[in-house]
Coordinates of C-alpha atoms and ligand atoms in Angstrom, one line a residue:
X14 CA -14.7 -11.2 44.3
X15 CA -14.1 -14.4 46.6
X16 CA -12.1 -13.2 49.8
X17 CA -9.3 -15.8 48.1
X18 CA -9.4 -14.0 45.0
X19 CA -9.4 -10.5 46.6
X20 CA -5.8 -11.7 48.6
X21 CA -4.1 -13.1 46.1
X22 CA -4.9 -10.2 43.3
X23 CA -3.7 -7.2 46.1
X24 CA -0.6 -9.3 46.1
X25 CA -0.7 -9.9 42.9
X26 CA -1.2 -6.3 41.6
X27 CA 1.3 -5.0 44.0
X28 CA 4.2 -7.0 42.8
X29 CA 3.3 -6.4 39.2
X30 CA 3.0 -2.4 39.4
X31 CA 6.2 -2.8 41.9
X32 CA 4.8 -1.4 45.5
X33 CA 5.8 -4.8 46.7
X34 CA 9.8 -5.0 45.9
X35 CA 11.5 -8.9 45.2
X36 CA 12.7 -10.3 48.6
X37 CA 10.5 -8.3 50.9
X38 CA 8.9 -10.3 53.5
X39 CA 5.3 -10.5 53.4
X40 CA 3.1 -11.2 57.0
X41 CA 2.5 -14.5 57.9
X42 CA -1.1 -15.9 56.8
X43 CA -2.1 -16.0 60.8
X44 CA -1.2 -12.5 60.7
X45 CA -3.0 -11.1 57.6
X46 CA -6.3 -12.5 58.7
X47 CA -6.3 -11.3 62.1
X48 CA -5.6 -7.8 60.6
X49 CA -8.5 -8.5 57.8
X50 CA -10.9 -10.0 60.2
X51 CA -11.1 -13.0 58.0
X52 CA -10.8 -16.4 58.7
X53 CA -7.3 -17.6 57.7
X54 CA -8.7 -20.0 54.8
X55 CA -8.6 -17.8 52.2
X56 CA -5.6 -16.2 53.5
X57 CA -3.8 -19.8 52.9
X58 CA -5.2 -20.6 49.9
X59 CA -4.4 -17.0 48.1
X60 CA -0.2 -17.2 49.7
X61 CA -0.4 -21.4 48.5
X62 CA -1.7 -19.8 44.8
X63 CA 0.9 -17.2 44.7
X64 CA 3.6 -19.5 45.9
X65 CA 2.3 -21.9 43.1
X66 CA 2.8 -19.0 40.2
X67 CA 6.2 -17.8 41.5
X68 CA 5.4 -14.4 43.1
X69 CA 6.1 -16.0 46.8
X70 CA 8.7 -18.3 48.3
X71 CA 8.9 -19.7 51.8
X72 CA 11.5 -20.6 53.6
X73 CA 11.4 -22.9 56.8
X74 CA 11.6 -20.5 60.0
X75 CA 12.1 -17.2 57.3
X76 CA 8.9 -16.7 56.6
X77 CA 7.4 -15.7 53.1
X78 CA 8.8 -13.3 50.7
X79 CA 7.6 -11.9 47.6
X80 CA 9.9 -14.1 45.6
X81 CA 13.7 -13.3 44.4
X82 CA 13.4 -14.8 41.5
X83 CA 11.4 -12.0 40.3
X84 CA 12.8 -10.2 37.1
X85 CA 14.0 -6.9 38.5
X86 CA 12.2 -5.2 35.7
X87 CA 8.9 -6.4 36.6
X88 CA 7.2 -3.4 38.4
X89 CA 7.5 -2.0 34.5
X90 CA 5.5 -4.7 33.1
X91 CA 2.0 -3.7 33.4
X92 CA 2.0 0.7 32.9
X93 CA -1.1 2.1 34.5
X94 CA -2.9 4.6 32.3
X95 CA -1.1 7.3 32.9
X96 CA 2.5 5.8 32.8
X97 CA 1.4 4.4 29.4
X98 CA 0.6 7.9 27.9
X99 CA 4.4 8.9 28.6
X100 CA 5.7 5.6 26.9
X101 CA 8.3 6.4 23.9
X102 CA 5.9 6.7 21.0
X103 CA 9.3 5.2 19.5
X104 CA 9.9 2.0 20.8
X105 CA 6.2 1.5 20.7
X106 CA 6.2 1.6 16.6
X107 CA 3.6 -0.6 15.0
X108 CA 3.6 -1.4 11.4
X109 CA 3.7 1.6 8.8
X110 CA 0.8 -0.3 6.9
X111 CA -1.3 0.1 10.2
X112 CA -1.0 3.5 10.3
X113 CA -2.6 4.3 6.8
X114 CA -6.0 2.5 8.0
X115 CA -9.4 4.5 8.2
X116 CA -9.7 5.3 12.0
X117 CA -12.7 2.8 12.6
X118 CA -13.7 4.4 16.5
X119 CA -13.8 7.7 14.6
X120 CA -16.4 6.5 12.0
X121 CA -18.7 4.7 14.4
X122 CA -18.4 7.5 17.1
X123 CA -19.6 10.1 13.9
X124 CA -22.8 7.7 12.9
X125 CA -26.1 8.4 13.7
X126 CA -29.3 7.5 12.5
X127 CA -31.4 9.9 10.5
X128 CA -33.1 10.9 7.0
X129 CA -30.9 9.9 4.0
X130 CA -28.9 7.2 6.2
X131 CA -27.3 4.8 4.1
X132 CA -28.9 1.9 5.5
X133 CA -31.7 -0.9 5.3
X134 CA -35.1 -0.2 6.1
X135 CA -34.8 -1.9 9.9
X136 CA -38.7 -1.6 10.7
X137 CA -39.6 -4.1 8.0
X138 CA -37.5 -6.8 8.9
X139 CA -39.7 -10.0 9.9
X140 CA -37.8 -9.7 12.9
X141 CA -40.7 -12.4 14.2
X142 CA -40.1 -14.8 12.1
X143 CA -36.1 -14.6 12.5
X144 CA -36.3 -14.6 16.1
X145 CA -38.8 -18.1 15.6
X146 CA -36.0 -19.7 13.8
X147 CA -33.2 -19.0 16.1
X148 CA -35.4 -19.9 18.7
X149 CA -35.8 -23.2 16.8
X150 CA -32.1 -23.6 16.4
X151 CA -30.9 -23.1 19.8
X152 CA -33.5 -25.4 20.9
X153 CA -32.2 -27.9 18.9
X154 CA -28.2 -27.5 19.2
X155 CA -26.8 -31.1 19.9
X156 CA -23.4 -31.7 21.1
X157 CA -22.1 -32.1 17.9
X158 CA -22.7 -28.6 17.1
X159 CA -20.4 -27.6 19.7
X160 CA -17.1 -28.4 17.1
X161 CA -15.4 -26.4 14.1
X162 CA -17.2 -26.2 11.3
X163 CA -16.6 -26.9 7.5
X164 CA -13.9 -23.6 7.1
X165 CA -16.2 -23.4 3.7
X166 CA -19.0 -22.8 5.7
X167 CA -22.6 -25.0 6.6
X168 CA -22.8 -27.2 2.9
X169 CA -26.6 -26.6 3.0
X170 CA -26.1 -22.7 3.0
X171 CA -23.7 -23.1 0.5
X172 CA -26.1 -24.9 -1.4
X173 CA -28.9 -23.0 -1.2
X174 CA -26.7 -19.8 -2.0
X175 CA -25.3 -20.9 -5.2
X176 CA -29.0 -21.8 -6.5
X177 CA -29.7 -18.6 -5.6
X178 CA -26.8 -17.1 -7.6
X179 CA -27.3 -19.5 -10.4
X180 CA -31.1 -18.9 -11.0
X181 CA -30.7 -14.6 -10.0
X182 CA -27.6 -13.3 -10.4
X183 CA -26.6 -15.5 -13.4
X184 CA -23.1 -16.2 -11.6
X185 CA -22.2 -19.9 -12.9
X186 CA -20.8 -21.7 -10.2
X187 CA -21.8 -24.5 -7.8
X188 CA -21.5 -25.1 -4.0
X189 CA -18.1 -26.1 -3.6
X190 CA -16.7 -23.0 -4.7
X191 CA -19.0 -21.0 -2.1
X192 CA -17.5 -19.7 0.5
X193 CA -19.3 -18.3 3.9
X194 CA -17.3 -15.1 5.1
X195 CA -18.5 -12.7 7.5
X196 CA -19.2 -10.1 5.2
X197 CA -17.9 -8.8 2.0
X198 CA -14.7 -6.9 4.1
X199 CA -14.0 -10.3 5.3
X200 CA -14.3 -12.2 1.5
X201 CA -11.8 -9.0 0.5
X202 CA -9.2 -9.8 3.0
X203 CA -9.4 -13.3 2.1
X204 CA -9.1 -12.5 -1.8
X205 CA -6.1 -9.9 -0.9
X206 CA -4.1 -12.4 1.0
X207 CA -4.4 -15.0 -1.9
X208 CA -4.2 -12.6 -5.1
X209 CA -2.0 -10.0 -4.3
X210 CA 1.6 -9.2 -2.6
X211 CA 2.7 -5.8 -0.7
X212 CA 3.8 -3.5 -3.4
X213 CA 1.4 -4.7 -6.1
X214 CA -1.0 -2.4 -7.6
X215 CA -4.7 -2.5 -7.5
X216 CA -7.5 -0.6 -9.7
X217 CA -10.1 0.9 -7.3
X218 CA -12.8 3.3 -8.7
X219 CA -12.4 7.0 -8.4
X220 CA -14.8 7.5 -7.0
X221 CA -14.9 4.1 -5.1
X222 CA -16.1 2.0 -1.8
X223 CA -13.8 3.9 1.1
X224 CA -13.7 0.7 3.2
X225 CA -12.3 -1.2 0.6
X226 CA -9.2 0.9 0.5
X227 CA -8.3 -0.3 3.8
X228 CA -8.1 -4.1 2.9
X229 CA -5.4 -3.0 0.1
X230 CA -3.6 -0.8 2.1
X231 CA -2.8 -2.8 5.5
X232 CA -1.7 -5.2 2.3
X233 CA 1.0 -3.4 2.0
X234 CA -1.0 -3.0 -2.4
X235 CA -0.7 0.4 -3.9
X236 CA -4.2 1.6 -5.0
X237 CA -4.5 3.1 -8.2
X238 CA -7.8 5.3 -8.8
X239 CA -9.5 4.5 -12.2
X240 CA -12.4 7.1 -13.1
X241 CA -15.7 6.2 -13.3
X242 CA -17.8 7.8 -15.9
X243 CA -22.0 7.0 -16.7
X244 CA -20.7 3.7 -18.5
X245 CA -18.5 2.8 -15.0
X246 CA -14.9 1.9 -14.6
X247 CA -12.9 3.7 -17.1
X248 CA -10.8 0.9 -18.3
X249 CA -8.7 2.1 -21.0
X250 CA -7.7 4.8 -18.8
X251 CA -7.1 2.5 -16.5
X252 CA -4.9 -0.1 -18.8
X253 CA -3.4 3.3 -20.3
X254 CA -2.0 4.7 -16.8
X255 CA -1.3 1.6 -14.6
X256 CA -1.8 -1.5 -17.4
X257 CA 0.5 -3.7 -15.1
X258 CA -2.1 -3.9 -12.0
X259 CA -2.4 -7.3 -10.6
X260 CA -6.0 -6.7 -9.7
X261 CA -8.9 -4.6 -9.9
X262 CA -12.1 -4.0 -7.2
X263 CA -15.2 -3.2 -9.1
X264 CA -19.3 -3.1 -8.2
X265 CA -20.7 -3.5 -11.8
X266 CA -24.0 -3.7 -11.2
X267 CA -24.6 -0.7 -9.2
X268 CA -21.3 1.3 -8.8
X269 CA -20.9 2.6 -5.2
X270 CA -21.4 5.5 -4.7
X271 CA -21.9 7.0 -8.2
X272 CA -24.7 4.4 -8.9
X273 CA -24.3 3.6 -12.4
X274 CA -24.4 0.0 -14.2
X275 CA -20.9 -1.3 -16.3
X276 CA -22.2 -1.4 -19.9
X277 CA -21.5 -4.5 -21.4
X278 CA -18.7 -3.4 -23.6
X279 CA -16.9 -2.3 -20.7
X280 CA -17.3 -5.6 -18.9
X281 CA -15.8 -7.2 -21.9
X282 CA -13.0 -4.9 -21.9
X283 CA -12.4 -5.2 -18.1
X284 CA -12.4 -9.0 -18.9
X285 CA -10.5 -9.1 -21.8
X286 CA -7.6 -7.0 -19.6
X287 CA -7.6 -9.3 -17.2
X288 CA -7.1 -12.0 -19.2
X289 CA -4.4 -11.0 -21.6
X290 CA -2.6 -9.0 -18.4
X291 CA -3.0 -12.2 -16.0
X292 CA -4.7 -10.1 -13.2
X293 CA -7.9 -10.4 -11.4
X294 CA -11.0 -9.4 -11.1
X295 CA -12.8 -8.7 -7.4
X296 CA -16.5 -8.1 -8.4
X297 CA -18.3 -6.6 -5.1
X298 CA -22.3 -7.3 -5.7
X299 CA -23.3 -5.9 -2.4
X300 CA -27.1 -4.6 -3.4
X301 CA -28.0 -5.9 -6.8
X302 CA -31.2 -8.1 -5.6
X303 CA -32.6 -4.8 -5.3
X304 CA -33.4 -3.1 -9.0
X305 CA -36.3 -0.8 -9.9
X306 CA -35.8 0.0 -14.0
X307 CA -35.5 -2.2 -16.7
X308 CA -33.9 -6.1 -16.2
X309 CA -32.0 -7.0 -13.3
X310 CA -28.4 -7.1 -14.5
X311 CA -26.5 -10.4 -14.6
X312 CA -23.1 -10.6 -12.8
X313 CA -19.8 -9.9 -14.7
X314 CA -18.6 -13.4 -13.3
X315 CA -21.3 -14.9 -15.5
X316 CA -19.8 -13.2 -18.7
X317 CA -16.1 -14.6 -17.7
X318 CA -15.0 -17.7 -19.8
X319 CA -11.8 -17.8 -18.2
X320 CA -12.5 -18.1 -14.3
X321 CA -10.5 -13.8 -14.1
X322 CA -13.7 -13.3 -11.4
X323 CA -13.8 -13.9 -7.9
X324 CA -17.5 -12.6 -6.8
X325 CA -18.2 -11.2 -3.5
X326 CA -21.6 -11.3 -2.3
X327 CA -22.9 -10.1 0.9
X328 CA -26.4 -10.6 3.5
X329 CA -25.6 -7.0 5.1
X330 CA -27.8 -5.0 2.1
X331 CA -30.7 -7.6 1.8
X332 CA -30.8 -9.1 4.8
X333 CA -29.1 -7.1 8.1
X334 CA -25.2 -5.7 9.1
X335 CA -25.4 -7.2 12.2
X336 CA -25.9 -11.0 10.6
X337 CA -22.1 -10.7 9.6
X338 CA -22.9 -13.1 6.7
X339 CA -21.4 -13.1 3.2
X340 CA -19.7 -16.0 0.5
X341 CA -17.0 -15.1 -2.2
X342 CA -17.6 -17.6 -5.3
X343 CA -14.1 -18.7 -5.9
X344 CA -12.7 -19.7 -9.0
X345 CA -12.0 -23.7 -8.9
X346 CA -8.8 -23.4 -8.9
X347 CA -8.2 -21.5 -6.2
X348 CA -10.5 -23.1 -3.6
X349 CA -7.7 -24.8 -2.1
X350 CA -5.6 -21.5 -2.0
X351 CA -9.1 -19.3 -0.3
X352 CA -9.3 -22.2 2.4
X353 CA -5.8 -22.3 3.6
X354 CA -6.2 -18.7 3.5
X355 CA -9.0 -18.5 5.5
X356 CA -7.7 -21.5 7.9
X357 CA -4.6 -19.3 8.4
X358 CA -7.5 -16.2 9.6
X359 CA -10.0 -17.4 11.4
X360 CA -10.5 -21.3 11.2
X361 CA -14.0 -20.9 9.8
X362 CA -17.2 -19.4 9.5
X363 CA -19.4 -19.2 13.0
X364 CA -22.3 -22.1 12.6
X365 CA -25.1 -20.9 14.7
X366 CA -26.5 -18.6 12.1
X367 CA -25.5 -20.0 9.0
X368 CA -28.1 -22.5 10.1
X369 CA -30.7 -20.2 11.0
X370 CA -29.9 -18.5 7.2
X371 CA -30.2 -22.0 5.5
X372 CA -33.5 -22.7 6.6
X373 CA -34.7 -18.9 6.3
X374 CA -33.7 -19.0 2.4
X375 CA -34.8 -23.0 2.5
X376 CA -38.5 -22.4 3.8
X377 CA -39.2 -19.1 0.8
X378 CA -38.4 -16.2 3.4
X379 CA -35.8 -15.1 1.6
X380 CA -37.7 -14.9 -1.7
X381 CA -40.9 -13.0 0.6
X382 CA -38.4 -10.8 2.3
X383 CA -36.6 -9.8 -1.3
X384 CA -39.9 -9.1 -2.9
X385 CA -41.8 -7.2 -0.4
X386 CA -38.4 -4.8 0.1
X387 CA -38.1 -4.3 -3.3
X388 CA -41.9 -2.8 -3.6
X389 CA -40.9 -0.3 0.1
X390 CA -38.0 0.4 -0.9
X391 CA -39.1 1.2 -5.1
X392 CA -41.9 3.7 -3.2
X393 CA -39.5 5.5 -1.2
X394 CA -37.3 5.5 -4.1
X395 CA -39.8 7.4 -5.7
X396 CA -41.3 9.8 -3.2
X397 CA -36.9 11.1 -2.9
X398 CA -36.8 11.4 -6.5
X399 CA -39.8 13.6 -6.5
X400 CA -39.7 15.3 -3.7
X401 CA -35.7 16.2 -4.8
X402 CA -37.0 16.6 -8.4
X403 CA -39.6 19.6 -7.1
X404 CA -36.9 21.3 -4.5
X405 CA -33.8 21.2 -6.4
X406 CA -35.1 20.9 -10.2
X407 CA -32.3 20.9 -12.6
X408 CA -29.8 22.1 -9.9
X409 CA -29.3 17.9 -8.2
X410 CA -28.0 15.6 -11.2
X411 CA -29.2 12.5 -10.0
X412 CA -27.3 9.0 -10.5
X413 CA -27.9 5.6 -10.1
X414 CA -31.9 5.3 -9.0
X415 CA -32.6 2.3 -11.0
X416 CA -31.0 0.0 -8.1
X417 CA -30.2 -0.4 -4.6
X418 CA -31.2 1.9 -1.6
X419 CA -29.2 5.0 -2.2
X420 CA -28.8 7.7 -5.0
X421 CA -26.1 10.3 -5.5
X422 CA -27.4 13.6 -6.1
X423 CA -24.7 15.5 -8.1
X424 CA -24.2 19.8 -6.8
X425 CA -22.5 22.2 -8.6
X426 CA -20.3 25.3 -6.4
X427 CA -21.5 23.8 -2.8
X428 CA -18.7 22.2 -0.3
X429 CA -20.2 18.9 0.5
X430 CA -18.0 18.1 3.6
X431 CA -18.7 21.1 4.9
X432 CA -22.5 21.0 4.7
X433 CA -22.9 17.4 5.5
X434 CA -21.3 18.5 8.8
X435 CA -23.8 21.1 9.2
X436 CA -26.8 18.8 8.0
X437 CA -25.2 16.3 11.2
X438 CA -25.7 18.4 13.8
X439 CA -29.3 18.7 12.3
X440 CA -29.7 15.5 12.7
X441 CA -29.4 14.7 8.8
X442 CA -27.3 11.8 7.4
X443 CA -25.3 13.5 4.4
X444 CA -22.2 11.3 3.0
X445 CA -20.3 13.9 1.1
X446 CA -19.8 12.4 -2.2
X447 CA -15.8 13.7 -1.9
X448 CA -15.2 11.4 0.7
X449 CA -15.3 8.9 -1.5
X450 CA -12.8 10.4 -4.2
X451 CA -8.9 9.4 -3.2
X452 CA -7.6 12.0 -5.5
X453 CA -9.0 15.3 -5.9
X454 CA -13.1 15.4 -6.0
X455 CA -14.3 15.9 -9.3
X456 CA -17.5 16.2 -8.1
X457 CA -20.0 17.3 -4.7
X458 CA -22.9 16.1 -4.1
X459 CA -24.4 13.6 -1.2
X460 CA -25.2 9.7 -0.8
X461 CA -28.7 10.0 -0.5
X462 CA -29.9 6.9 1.1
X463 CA -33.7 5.8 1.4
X464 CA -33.7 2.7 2.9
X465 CA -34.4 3.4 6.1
X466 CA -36.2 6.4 5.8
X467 CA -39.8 6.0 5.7
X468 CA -42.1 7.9 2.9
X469 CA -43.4 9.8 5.6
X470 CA -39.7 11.6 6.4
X471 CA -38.5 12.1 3.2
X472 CA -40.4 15.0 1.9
X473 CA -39.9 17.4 5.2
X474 CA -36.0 15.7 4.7
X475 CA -35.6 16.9 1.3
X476 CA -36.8 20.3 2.4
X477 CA -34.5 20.7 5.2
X478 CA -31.6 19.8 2.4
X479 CA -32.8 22.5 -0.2
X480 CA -32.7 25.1 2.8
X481 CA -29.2 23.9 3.7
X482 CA -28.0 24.2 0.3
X483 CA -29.9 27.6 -0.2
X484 CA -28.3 28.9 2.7
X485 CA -25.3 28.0 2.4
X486 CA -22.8 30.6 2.9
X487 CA -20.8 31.8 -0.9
X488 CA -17.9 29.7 -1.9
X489 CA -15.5 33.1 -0.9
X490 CA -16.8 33.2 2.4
X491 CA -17.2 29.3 3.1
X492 CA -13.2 29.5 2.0
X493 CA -12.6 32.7 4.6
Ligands
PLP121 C1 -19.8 -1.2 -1.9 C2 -20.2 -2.0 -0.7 N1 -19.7 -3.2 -0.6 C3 -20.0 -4.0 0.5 C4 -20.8 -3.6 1.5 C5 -21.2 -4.5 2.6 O1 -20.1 -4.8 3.4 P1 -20.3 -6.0 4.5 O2 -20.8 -7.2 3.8 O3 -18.9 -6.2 5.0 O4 -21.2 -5.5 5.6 C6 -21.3 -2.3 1.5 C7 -22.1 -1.8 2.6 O5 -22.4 -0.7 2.8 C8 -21.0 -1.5 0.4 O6 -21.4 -0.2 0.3

């Protein structure tokens, strides 16, 4: 720091913290600089700055004080560390709806990477060829870039992203209902603030996305868990137990974590109880570009006649997490209610890389990057079903391998949290399939993810998880 700068925040900091009391007399600026061996420049200019701000007054032949006007209260107004810890946990109460959210520094502090991580396969991103258009892009920024954005997000993104959705995903919409969020978590948000009012109750599926719950909940929404079976979201049960929800959060094309696809009739059941109930549908497709058996799956939005569907797509599964890209197709009616929305959150969408992601998807590198992931990811798809097929035999039920980058494999009499603790230590990325349940687990098993592991890890992986499961201690002892 500037000599200046180092004056006037000593000064500063004392009067704040309260060493320095209101009236006390301070020494003159010839004074302080003789003492400091400065020059008495940046002695005058710190005392004329903290004059300026009200922490000093001067009176002719009295000298300067730290000023009187001063609250009295003021050396409480900035606690050091260790006051802070004392504070009354009471009068520092923050909202009860904070207090039921998932303890994010937790979760990041617990990940690591590793076999069965739940993640993309980061060594075969054209990392090249992104770092070429960014280059491009910053090269190019003219001042007019430097202002807000359309709160929709970049119109040529949005283009290009409802062609996408049009032509592959069968969702019928067109650009003006697109809008850029900065992932799925954020289109969520958005979607709760316009659809749903503390108190109101929301369908999630039992087992269901965890992260989710946390949008619902700082929305002050009661979450109802619907169970998911091998045709997906229960809905009767659902419309018999809690028929009056106002909404419901569901991933039809590749149910997280349980994997399985909505069968038709259930999609026309979930839409037809949307409809005659007034509620709405949130339709998470987070990894469906992605699908190794039989045809891809067309969106549930595409089946909806009466605009019950507000899709939620994201760029974190097919593209990268850190890109923070994603667009909620909003029904047309509501695209005036999802902008003041958003306007009221965040003012819009970042530009810089929406551009970058226009042109990527323009110039075909989307389409490359899709298709040469799908083959990587297919083969170590089928190297974990093997290899898991040969360790565990009839003992793993798998679920969902026809899509995305994970698979659930199903245990019978093992604890999952328990192991997948011991597996972390070992370096080995087990997501107990409990976690995911908010009621009581009806089943264990792990998220097996094979994105990012390469063909070459899997088999010694799959052998270190067999041993962990073989040696697992008995269900008595494990409880002793
Ligand atoms: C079910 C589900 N939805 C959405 C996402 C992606 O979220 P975001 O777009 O906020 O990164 C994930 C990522 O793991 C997911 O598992």
């Amino acid at each position: 720091m500037s000599l200046y700068r180092q004056v006037y925040e000593g000064y500063r900091k004392a009067i704040v913290d309260g060493s320095l009391r209101t009236g006390q007399r301070v020494p003159s600026t010839r004074v302080l600089a003789l003492e400091l061996g400065i020059s008495r420049m940046p002695v005058l200019n710190a005392y004329a700055q903290l004059s300026a701000e009200g922490y000093f007054e001067s009176r002719v032949g009295s000298g300067t004080v730290v000023s009187r006007s001063l609250p009295p209260r003021m050396s409480k107004a900035e606690p050091t560390p260790a006051r802070s810890k004392n504070l009354n946990q009471e009068r520092r109460r923050v909202s009860k709806r904070c207090l039921k959210l998932w303890n994010a520094r937790g979760f990041f502090a617990s990940r690591r990477s590793g076999p069965f991580n739940v993640q993309i396969g980061f060594d075969c991103f054209p990392l090249a060829l992104w770092n070429g258009l960014v280059t491009r892009h910053a090269r190019n920024a003219q001042a007019k870039s430097l202002d807000y954005g359309d709160p929709m997000g970049l119109e040529q993104l949005r283009e290009r992203i409802a062609e996408y959705l049009r032509t592959v995903r069968g969702v019928r919409c067109d650009a003006q209902q697109i809008m850029i969020v900065s992932g799925s978590q954020q289109g969520l948000e958005i979607a709760t603030r316009v659809l749903l009012d503390p108190g109101d109750q929301v369908w999630m599926e039992e087992p269901g996305y965890r992260f989710a719950r946390s949008v619902f909940a700082s929305a002050g929404c009661q979450i109802v868990p619907v169970r998911v079976d091998a045709e997906g979201l229960n809905v009767a049960a659902g419309a018999k137990k809690f028929g009056g929800a106002r909404a419901v959060l569901v991933t039809p094309s590749h149910q997280y974590p349980l994997g399985v696809t909505m069968s038709a009739s259930r999609r026309l059941q979930l839409l037809d109880w949307a409809e005659s109930n007034g509620s709405w549908i949130v339709e998470d497709d987070y990894d469906s570009e992605y699908r190794y058996e039989g045809m891809p799956v067309t969106s549930l939005q595409g089946l909806d006649r009466n605009s019950r569907v507000v899709y939620i797509g994201t760029f974190s599964k097919v593209l990268f997490p850190s890109l923070r890209l994603g667009y909620v197709v909003v029904p047309e009616d509501l695209v005036e209610r999802f902008l003041a929305a958003r306007f009221a959150l965040d003012m819009g969408p970042p530009t810089f890389h929406q551009a970058v992601l226009a042109d990527f998807i323009g110039e075909g590198h989307f389409a490359r990057h899709i298709r040469r992931m799908r083959a990587v990811y297919a083969e170590r798809r089928n190297v974990l079903i093997e290899n898991l097929r040969q360790h565990f035999g009839a003992a793993a039920e798998m679920t969902g391998t026809e899509a995305g980058m994970h698979l659930t494999a199903v245990l019978k009499g093992i604890s999952d949290q328990e192991l997948g603790a011991r597996a972390a230590r070992d370096s080995l990325w087990l997501v107990p399939l409990s976690s995911f349940y908010l009621g009581n687990a009806a089943q264990q098993g792990f998220i097996l993810g094979f994105g990012s592991t390469s063909i070459h890890q899997i088999p010694a992986a799959v052998q270190r998880l067999w041993t962990l499961v073989r040696r697992r201690p008995s269900s008595a002892s494990a409880r002793t």
